[in-house]
CSV table of C-alpha atoms in Angstrom, one decimal:
chain,number,residue,atom,x,y,z
Z,1,MET,CA,-21.1,-176.6,-166.4
Z,2,HIS,CA,-22.2,-179.7,-164.6
Z,3,ILE,CA,-25.7,-179.2,-163.3
Z,4,ARG,CA,-24.7,-181.0,-160.0
Z,5,ALA,CA,-22.2,-178.2,-159.3
Z,6,PHE,CA,-24.8,-175.6,-160.1
Z,7,LEU,CA,-27.4,-177.2,-157.9
Z,8,CYS,CA,-25.0,-177.3,-155.0
Z,9,CYS,CA,-24.1,-173.7,-155.7
Z,10,VAL,CA,-27.7,-172.5,-155.8
Z,11,ASN,CA,-29.4,-174.8,-153.3
Z,12,GLY,CA,-26.5,-175.8,-151.0
Z,13,ASP,CA,-27.3,-179.5,-151.4
Z,14,ASN,CA,-25.0,-182.5,-151.7
Z,15,PHE,CA,-25.7,-185.3,-154.2
Z,16,VAL,CA,-25.0,-189.0,-154.6
Z,17,ASP,CA,-24.8,-191.0,-157.8
Z,18,VAL,CA,-27.9,-192.9,-158.7
Z,19,VAL,CA,-28.4,-195.9,-160.9
Z,20,ALA,CA,-31.1,-195.4,-163.5
Z,21,PRO,CA,-33.7,-198.1,-164.1
Z,22,SER,CA,-34.2,-199.0,-167.7
Z,23,SER,CA,-37.8,-198.0,-168.3
Z,24,ASP,CA,-40.5,-195.9,-166.6
Z,25,THR,CA,-43.1,-198.6,-167.6
Z,26,LYS,CA,-41.7,-200.9,-164.9
Z,27,LYS,CA,-42.9,-198.5,-162.1
Z,28,GLY,CA,-46.7,-198.5,-162.6
Z,29,VAL,CA,-47.0,-196.5,-165.8
Z,30,SER,CA,-49.3,-198.3,-168.2
Z,31,ASP,CA,-49.9,-197.6,-171.9
Z,32,THR,CA,-53.6,-197.9,-171.2
Z,33,MET,CA,-53.6,-194.9,-168.9
Z,34,LYS,CA,-54.6,-191.5,-170.1
Z,35,PRO,CA,-51.7,-189.1,-170.7
Z,36,GLU,CA,-52.4,-187.0,-167.5
Z,37,GLN,CA,-52.6,-190.2,-165.4
Z,38,ARG,CA,-49.3,-191.4,-166.8
Z,39,ALA,CA,-47.7,-188.0,-166.1
Z,40,GLU,CA,-49.0,-188.0,-162.5
Z,41,VAL,CA,-47.7,-191.5,-161.9
Z,42,LEU,CA,-44.4,-190.6,-163.4
Z,43,PHE,CA,-44.2,-187.5,-161.1
Z,44,SER,CA,-44.8,-189.7,-158.1
Z,45,GLN,CA,-41.8,-191.9,-158.9
Z,46,PHE,CA,-39.4,-189.0,-158.4
Z,47,ALA,CA,-41.3,-186.9,-155.7
Z,48,ASP,CA,-39.8,-186.5,-152.3
Z,49,GLU,CA,-41.2,-189.0,-149.7
Z,50,ASP,CA,-41.7,-186.2,-147.1
Z,51,THR,CA,-43.1,-183.7,-149.6
Z,52,PRO,CA,-45.0,-185.8,-152.3
Z,53,ASP,CA,-46.0,-182.6,-154.2
Z,54,VAL,CA,-42.4,-181.7,-155.0
Z,55,ILE,CA,-39.6,-183.4,-156.9
Z,56,GLY,CA,-36.6,-182.3,-154.9
Z,57,THR,CA,-32.9,-182.0,-156.0
Z,58,GLU,CA,-32.2,-185.7,-155.6
Z,59,GLY,CA,-35.3,-186.7,-157.5
Z,60,PHE,CA,-34.5,-184.1,-160.2
Z,61,GLU,CA,-31.1,-185.6,-160.7
Z,62,ARG,CA,-32.6,-189.2,-160.7
Z,63,LEU,CA,-35.2,-188.1,-163.3
Z,64,CYS,CA,-32.5,-186.7,-165.6
Z,65,ASN,CA,-30.5,-189.9,-165.2
Z,66,GLU,CA,-33.4,-192.1,-166.0
Z,67,ALA,CA,-34.3,-190.0,-169.0
Z,68,ARG,CA,-30.7,-190.1,-170.0
Z,69,VAL,CA,-30.5,-186.4,-170.0
Z,70,PRO,CA,-26.9,-185.3,-169.4
Z,71,LEU,CA,-26.3,-183.2,-166.3
Z,72,ASP,CA,-23.3,-181.4,-167.8
Z,73,GLY,CA,-25.1,-179.2,-170.4
Z,74,ALA,CA,-28.1,-177.1,-171.1
Z,75,LEU,CA,-30.7,-179.8,-171.1
Z,76,PRO,CA,-31.6,-179.6,-167.4
Z,77,LEU,CA,-32.0,-175.9,-167.8
Z,78,LEU,CA,-34.3,-176.5,-170.8
Z,79,LEU,CA,-36.3,-178.9,-168.7
Z,80,ALA,CA,-36.8,-176.3,-166.0
Z,81,TRP,CA,-37.7,-173.7,-168.7
Z,82,GLN,CA,-40.3,-175.9,-170.3
Z,83,LEU,CA,-41.9,-176.6,-166.9
Z,84,ASP,CA,-41.6,-173.0,-165.9
Z,85,SER,CA,-39.9,-174.1,-162.7
Z,86,HIS,CA,-39.3,-171.4,-160.0
Z,87,GLU,CA,-36.3,-173.1,-158.4
Z,88,MET,CA,-33.4,-175.0,-160.0
Z,89,GLY,CA,-33.4,-178.7,-159.3
Z,90,LYS,CA,-37.0,-178.7,-158.0
Z,91,ILE,CA,-40.3,-179.3,-159.7
Z,92,SER,CA,-43.7,-178.8,-158.1
Z,93,LYS,CA,-46.5,-181.1,-159.1
Z,94,LYS,CA,-48.4,-178.1,-160.5
Z,95,GLU,CA,-45.4,-177.2,-162.7
Z,96,TRP,CA,-45.1,-180.8,-163.8
Z,97,MET,CA,-48.7,-181.4,-164.7
Z,98,GLU,CA,-49.1,-178.1,-166.5
Z,99,GLY,CA,-45.8,-178.5,-168.4
Z,100,THR,CA,-46.4,-182.1,-169.5
Z,101,ALA,CA,-49.9,-181.2,-170.6
Z,102,ALA,CA,-48.7,-178.3,-172.7
Z,103,LEU,CA,-46.1,-180.5,-174.4
Z,104,HIS,CA,-48.3,-183.6,-174.6
Z,105,VAL,CA,-45.6,-185.7,-173.0
Z,106,SER,CA,-46.2,-188.4,-170.4
Z,107,SER,CA,-43.0,-190.6,-170.6
Z,108,LEU,CA,-39.3,-190.0,-170.0
Z,109,ALA,CA,-38.6,-191.1,-173.6
Z,110,SER,CA,-40.8,-188.3,-174.9
Z,111,PHE,CA,-39.2,-185.8,-172.6
Z,112,ALA,CA,-35.8,-186.7,-173.8
Z,113,ILE,CA,-36.8,-186.1,-177.4
Z,114,VAL,CA,-38.3,-182.7,-176.4
Z,115,LEU,CA,-35.1,-181.6,-174.7
Z,116,HIS,CA,-32.7,-182.7,-177.3
Z,117,ASP,CA,-34.8,-181.1,-180.0
Z,118,LEU,CA,-34.9,-177.8,-178.1
Z,119,ASN,CA,-31.2,-178.0,-177.4
Z,120,SER,CA,-30.4,-178.4,-181.1
Z,121,LEU,CA,-32.8,-175.6,-182.1
Z,122,ILE,CA,-32.2,-173.0,-179.4
Z,123,VAL,CA,-28.8,-173.6,-177.8
Z,124,LEU,CA,-26.9,-175.0,-180.8
Z,125,GLY,CA,-28.8,-173.0,-183.4
Z,126,LYS,CA,-29.5,-176.1,-185.6
Z,127,PRO,CA,-33.1,-176.0,-186.6
Z,128,ALA,CA,-32.8,-179.4,-188.4
Z,129,GLY,CA,-33.1,-181.1,-185.0
Z,130,PRO,CA,-30.9,-183.6,-183.1
Z,131,SER,CA,-28.8,-186.2,-184.6
Z,132,ARG,CA,-30.3,-189.7,-184.9
Z,133,SER,CA,-27.5,-191.2,-183.0
Z,134,ALA,CA,-28.0,-188.9,-180.0
Z,135,LEU,CA,-31.5,-190.2,-179.5
Z,136,SER,CA,-31.3,-193.7,-180.8
Z,137,HIS,CA,-32.0,-195.0,-177.3
Z,138,VAL,CA,-35.4,-193.2,-177.1
Z,139,LYS,CA,-36.7,-193.1,-180.7
Z,140,SER,CA,-37.5,-196.7,-180.7
Z,141,GLN,CA,-39.4,-196.7,-177.4
Z,142,LYS,CA,-43.2,-196.8,-177.4
Z,143,GLY,CA,-44.9,-193.5,-176.7
Z,144,ALA,CA,-41.8,-191.5,-177.5
Z,145,VAL,CA,-43.7,-188.7,-179.3
Z,146,TYR,CA,-44.8,-185.2,-178.4
Z,147,ASP,CA,-46.9,-182.3,-179.7
Z,148,ARG,CA,-44.5,-180.1,-181.7
Z,149,THR,CA,-46.7,-177.0,-181.7
Z,150,ARG,CA,-44.5,-175.3,-179.1
Z,151,TYR,CA,-41.4,-176.3,-181.0
Z,152,GLU,CA,-42.7,-174.9,-184.3
Z,153,THR,CA,-43.5,-171.7,-182.5
Z,154,TYR,CA,-39.9,-171.4,-181.3
Z,155,ALA,CA,-38.6,-172.4,-184.8
Z,156,ALA,CA,-40.6,-169.6,-186.4
Z,157,ASP,CA,-38.6,-167.0,-184.3
Z,158,ILE,CA,-35.5,-168.7,-182.8
Z,159,GLU,CA,-34.0,-165.4,-181.6
Z,160,LYS,CA,-37.1,-164.6,-179.6
Z,161,ALA,CA,-37.1,-168.2,-178.2
Z,162,PHE,CA,-33.5,-167.9,-177.2
Z,163,SER,CA,-34.1,-164.6,-175.5
Z,164,SER,CA,-36.9,-166.1,-173.5
Z,165,PHE,CA,-34.8,-169.1,-172.5
Z,166,TYR,CA,-31.8,-166.9,-171.6
Z,167,GLY,CA,-33.9,-164.5,-169.5
Z,168,PHE,CA,-35.4,-167.5,-167.7
Z,169,CYS,CA,-32.0,-168.8,-166.8
Z,170,PHE,CA,-31.2,-165.6,-164.9
Z,171,SER,CA,-34.5,-165.7,-163.0
Z,172,LEU,CA,-34.0,-169.3,-162.2
Z,173,ALA,CA,-30.5,-168.8,-160.8
Z,174,LYS,CA,-31.2,-165.6,-158.9
Z,175,PRO,CA,-31.9,-166.0,-155.2
Z,176,GLU,CA,-35.3,-164.8,-154.3
Z,177,SER,CA,-34.0,-162.1,-151.9
Z,178,SER,CA,-31.4,-160.8,-154.3
Z,179,ARG,CA,-31.3,-158.7,-157.5
Z,180,ASN,CA,-28.1,-160.4,-158.7
Z,181,ILE,CA,-26.6,-163.8,-159.3
Z,182,ASP,CA,-23.0,-164.4,-158.2
Z,183,MET,CA,-20.4,-164.2,-160.9
Z,184,GLU,CA,-19.3,-167.9,-160.6
Z,185,THR,CA,-22.9,-169.0,-161.4
Z,186,ALA,CA,-23.2,-166.5,-164.2
Z,187,CYS,CA,-20.0,-167.7,-165.8
Z,188,ALA,CA,-21.1,-171.3,-165.5
Z,189,LEU,CA,-24.4,-170.5,-167.1
Z,190,TRP,CA,-22.8,-168.5,-169.9
Z,191,SER,CA,-20.4,-171.3,-170.7
Z,192,VAL,CA,-23.5,-173.6,-171.3
Z,193,VAL,CA,-26.0,-171.2,-172.8
Z,194,LEU,CA,-24.0,-168.7,-174.8
Z,195,ALA,CA,-20.7,-170.5,-175.7
Z,196,PRO,CA,-22.1,-172.9,-178.3
Z,197,GLN,CA,-23.2,-170.1,-180.6
Z,198,PHE,CA,-21.2,-167.1,-179.3
Z,199,PRO,CA,-17.6,-168.2,-178.5
Z,200,LEU,CA,-16.7,-164.6,-177.5
Z,201,ILE,CA,-18.1,-165.4,-174.1
Z,202,THR,CA,-15.3,-167.9,-173.6
Z,203,ASP,CA,-12.8,-165.0,-173.7
Z,204,VAL,CA,-15.1,-162.9,-171.4
Z,205,THR,CA,-15.2,-165.6,-168.7
Z,206,GLU,CA,-11.4,-166.1,-169.0
Z,207,PHE,CA,-11.0,-162.3,-168.4
Z,208,ILE,CA,-13.4,-162.4,-165.4
Z,209,ASN,CA,-11.6,-165.4,-163.9
Z,210,THR,CA,-8.2,-163.9,-164.5
Z,211,THR,CA,-9.0,-160.5,-162.9
Z,212,GLY,CA,-11.2,-161.7,-160.1
Z,213,ASN,CA,-12.6,-158.2,-159.7
Z,214,TYR,CA,-16.3,-158.9,-160.4
Z,215,LYS,CA,-18.6,-160.5,-157.9
Z,216,GLY,CA,-22.2,-160.4,-159.3
Z,217,VAL,CA,-24.4,-159.9,-162.3
Z,218,ASN,CA,-27.7,-158.0,-162.3
Z,219,LYS,CA,-30.4,-158.3,-164.9
Z,220,ASP,CA,-29.2,-155.4,-167.1
Z,221,LEU,CA,-25.6,-156.8,-167.3
Z,222,TRP,CA,-27.1,-160.3,-168.0
Z,223,SER,CA,-29.0,-158.9,-170.9
Z,224,MET,CA,-26.2,-156.7,-172.3
Z,225,MET,CA,-23.7,-159.6,-172.1
Z,226,PHE,CA,-25.9,-161.5,-174.5
Z,227,GLU,CA,-26.2,-158.5,-176.9
Z,228,PHE,CA,-22.4,-158.0,-176.8
Z,229,CYS,CA,-21.6,-161.6,-177.6
Z,230,ARG,CA,-24.3,-161.8,-180.2
Z,231,ASP,CA,-23.3,-158.6,-182.1
Z,232,THR,CA,-19.5,-158.6,-181.7
Z,233,ARG,CA,-17.0,-160.7,-183.6
Z,234,ARG,CA,-14.6,-162.7,-181.5
Z,235,ASP,CA,-11.7,-160.5,-182.8
Z,236,LEU,CA,-13.6,-157.4,-181.7
Z,237,SER,CA,-13.2,-156.0,-185.2
Z,238,ASN,CA,-16.7,-154.6,-185.3
Z,239,PHE,CA,-16.9,-153.5,-181.6
Z,240,GLU,CA,-18.6,-150.2,-181.2
Z,241,ALA,CA,-16.8,-148.3,-178.4
Z,242,ASP,CA,-19.6,-145.7,-178.2
Z,243,GLY,CA,-22.2,-148.3,-177.5
Z,244,ALA,CA,-22.7,-147.3,-173.8
Z,245,TRP,CA,-21.6,-150.8,-172.7
Z,246,PRO,CA,-21.2,-151.7,-169.0
Z,247,THR,CA,-17.8,-151.1,-167.4
Z,248,ILE,CA,-17.0,-154.8,-167.3
Z,249,ILE,CA,-17.3,-155.0,-171.1
Z,250,ASP,CA,-15.2,-151.9,-171.8
Z,251,GLU,CA,-12.5,-153.3,-169.5
Z,252,PHE,CA,-12.7,-156.7,-171.2
Z,253,VAL,CA,-12.2,-155.1,-174.6
Z,254,ARG,CA,-9.1,-153.2,-173.3
Z,255,TRP,CA,-7.8,-156.5,-171.8
Z,256,LYS,CA,-8.4,-158.5,-175.0
Z,257,ASN,CA,-6.9,-155.8,-177.3
Z,258,ALA,CA,-3.8,-155.6,-175.0
Z,259,ARG,CA,-3.4,-159.4,-175.0
Z,260,THR,CA,-3.7,-159.5,-178.8
Z,261,ILE,CA,-0.9,-156.9,-179.2
Z,262,ILE,CA,1.3,-158.9,-176.8
Z,263,GLN,CA,0.6,-162.1,-178.6
Z,264,SER,CA,1.4,-160.5,-182.0
Z,265,ILE,CA,4.7,-159.2,-180.6
Z,266,GLU,CA,5.6,-162.5,-179.2
Z,267,ALA,CA,4.8,-164.2,-182.5
Z,268,SER,CA,6.9,-161.7,-184.4
Z,269,ASN,CA,9.8,-162.3,-182.1
Z,270,GLY,CA,9.5,-166.0,-182.5
Z,271,ASP,CA,9.7,-165.7,-186.3
Z,272,ALA,CA,12.8,-163.5,-186.1
């Protein structure tokens, strides 16, 4: 999922490509400043001109580009999670100041390391951390450090951390006046958040897109989809039919089993 498409889907905005400056230190951020001052100045660089207490969708995309945070994966979602943002693609000054203070970050280089570390730990399930090559552009920058207390808390119970992040994604994507998120958005999020560790979701989204019968996802289905993909092998060999699953999961299992039989028959005929 490209975050630009998600932002357009959720917020109805259009985006233009932006060119990233090479360093946040060229825009009034000084190493002599206190961390909270650096964070505040950094916020102002991306805030909307009309609403200076908010980084809007264009500023959010520009921030990600300048931090070299890819827009086509989970990192922008992790950024929103760490700042406890209430709306995707937007950051209030309060969210920014409290989030950066909790993480002890005040530079884009530090933020990039935070997000890559969390992506490796929580989304990819690799506690060892990110590859050196992935962050070679920020590790050498001055001030590219952060307080790893929160990271170590997550590392002590990765499943709990993932559950927190996964639940946050639903709340972030859900329109304020609705109890559901639309199926297109849900599938896009699943492909980013669940697929790296739970490839069964790839088959589920194929089924959903093939049938076209499902329009929305409520909080219960969101939670149970994670449980299903976490606890069930991709070949469904350990699927518990009496597990009181939602209808969509039962129908997916029937669809996948039928397709497996057809593929087996076709393979046998091909060998004949």
